[in-house]
CSV table of C-alpha atoms in Angstrom, one decimal:
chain,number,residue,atom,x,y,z
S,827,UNK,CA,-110.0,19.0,71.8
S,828,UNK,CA,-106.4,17.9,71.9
S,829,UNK,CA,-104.6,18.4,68.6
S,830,UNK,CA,-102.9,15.3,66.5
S,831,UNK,CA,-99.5,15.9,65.2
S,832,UNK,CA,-98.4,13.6,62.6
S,833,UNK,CA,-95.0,12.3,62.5
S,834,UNK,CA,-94.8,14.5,59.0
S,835,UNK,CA,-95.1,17.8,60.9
S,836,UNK,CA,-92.5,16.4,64.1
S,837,UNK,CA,-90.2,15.2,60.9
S,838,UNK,CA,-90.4,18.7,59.8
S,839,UNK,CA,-89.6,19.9,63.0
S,840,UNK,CA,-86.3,18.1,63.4
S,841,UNK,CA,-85.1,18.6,60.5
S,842,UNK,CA,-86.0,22.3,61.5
S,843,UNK,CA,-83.6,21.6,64.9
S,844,UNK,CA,-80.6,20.5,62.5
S,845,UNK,CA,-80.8,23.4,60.5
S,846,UNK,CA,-80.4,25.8,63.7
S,847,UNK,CA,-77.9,23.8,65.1
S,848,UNK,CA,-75.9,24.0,61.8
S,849,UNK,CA,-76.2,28.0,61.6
S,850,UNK,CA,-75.2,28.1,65.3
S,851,UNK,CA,-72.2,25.7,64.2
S,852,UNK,CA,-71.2,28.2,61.3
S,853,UNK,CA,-71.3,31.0,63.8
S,854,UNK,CA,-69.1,28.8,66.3
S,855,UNK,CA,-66.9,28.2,63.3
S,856,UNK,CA,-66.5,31.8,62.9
S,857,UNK,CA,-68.3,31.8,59.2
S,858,UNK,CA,-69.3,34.5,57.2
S,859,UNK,CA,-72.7,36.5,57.9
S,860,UNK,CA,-73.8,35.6,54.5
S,861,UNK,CA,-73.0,32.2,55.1
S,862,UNK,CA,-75.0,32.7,58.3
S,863,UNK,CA,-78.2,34.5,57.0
S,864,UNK,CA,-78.3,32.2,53.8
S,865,UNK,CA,-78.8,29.3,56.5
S,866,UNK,CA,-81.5,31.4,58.6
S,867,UNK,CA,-83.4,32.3,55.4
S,868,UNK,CA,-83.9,28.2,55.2
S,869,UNK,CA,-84.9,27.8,58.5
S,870,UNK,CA,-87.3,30.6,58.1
S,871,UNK,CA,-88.8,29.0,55.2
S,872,UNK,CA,-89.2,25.7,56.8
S,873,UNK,CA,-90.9,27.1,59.9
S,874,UNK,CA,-93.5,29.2,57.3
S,875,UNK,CA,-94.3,25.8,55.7
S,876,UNK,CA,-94.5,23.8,59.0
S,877,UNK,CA,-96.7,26.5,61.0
S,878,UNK,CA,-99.2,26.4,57.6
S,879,UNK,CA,-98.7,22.6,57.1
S,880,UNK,CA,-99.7,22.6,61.0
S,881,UNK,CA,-102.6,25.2,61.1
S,882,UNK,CA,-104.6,23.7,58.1
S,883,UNK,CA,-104.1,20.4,59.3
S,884,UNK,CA,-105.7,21.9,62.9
S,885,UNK,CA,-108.4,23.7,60.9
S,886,UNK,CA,-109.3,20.8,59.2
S,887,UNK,CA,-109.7,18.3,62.2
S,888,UNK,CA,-111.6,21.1,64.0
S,889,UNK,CA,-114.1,21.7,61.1
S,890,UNK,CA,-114.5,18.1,61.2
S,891,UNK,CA,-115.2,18.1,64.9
S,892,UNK,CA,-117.3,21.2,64.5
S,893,UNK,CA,-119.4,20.0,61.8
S,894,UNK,CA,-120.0,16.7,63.6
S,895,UNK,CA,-121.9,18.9,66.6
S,896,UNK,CA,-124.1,20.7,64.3
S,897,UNK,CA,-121.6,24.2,65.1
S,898,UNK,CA,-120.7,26.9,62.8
S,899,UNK,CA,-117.5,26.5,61.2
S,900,UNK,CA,-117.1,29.9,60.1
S,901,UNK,CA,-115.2,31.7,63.1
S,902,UNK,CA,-112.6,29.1,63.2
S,903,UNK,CA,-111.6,29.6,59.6
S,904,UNK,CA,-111.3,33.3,60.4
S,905,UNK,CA,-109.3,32.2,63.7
S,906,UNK,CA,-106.7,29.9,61.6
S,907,UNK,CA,-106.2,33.0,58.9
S,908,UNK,CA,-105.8,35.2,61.9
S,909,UNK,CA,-103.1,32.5,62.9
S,910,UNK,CA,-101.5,32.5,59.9
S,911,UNK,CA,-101.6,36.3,59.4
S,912,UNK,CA,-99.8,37.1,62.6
S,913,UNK,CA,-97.2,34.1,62.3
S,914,UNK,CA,-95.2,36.6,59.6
């Protein structure tokens, strides 16, 4: 099954690329590390919210898909927590 991003999620995602360009311009600049780390702390929290905004919107088209063919829906649930466990 080949997934759907929505331009949300690939909005997200650029706006995740300007943030790592901008801590890589404080560190060019010569900045200080708290400067730095405040600005990596933000891009960490907008990569948690993007990889959960992206696996429940995958979870949910694949229950959908799954459901549709009469499958059990259970082990891909477990799979997308597993997902979500491991991405911290």
């Amino acid at each position: 099954m080949n997934y759907e991003y929505t331009d949300e999620i690939k909005t997200r995602l650029r706006r995740i690329e300007g943030q790592v360009r901008g801590v890589l311009r404080l560190m060019e600049e010569g900045k200080s590390c708290k400067e730095v780390v405040a600005q990596l702390s933000a891009v960490r929290n907008a990569s948690d919210k993007a990889i959960a905004q992206i696996v429940a919107e995958n979870l949910q088209q694949c229950i959908m898909a799954e459901h549709a063919a009469g499958n059990d829906t259970g082990k891909m649930v477990k799979e997308a927590v597993e997902l979500l466990v491991k991405s911290r």
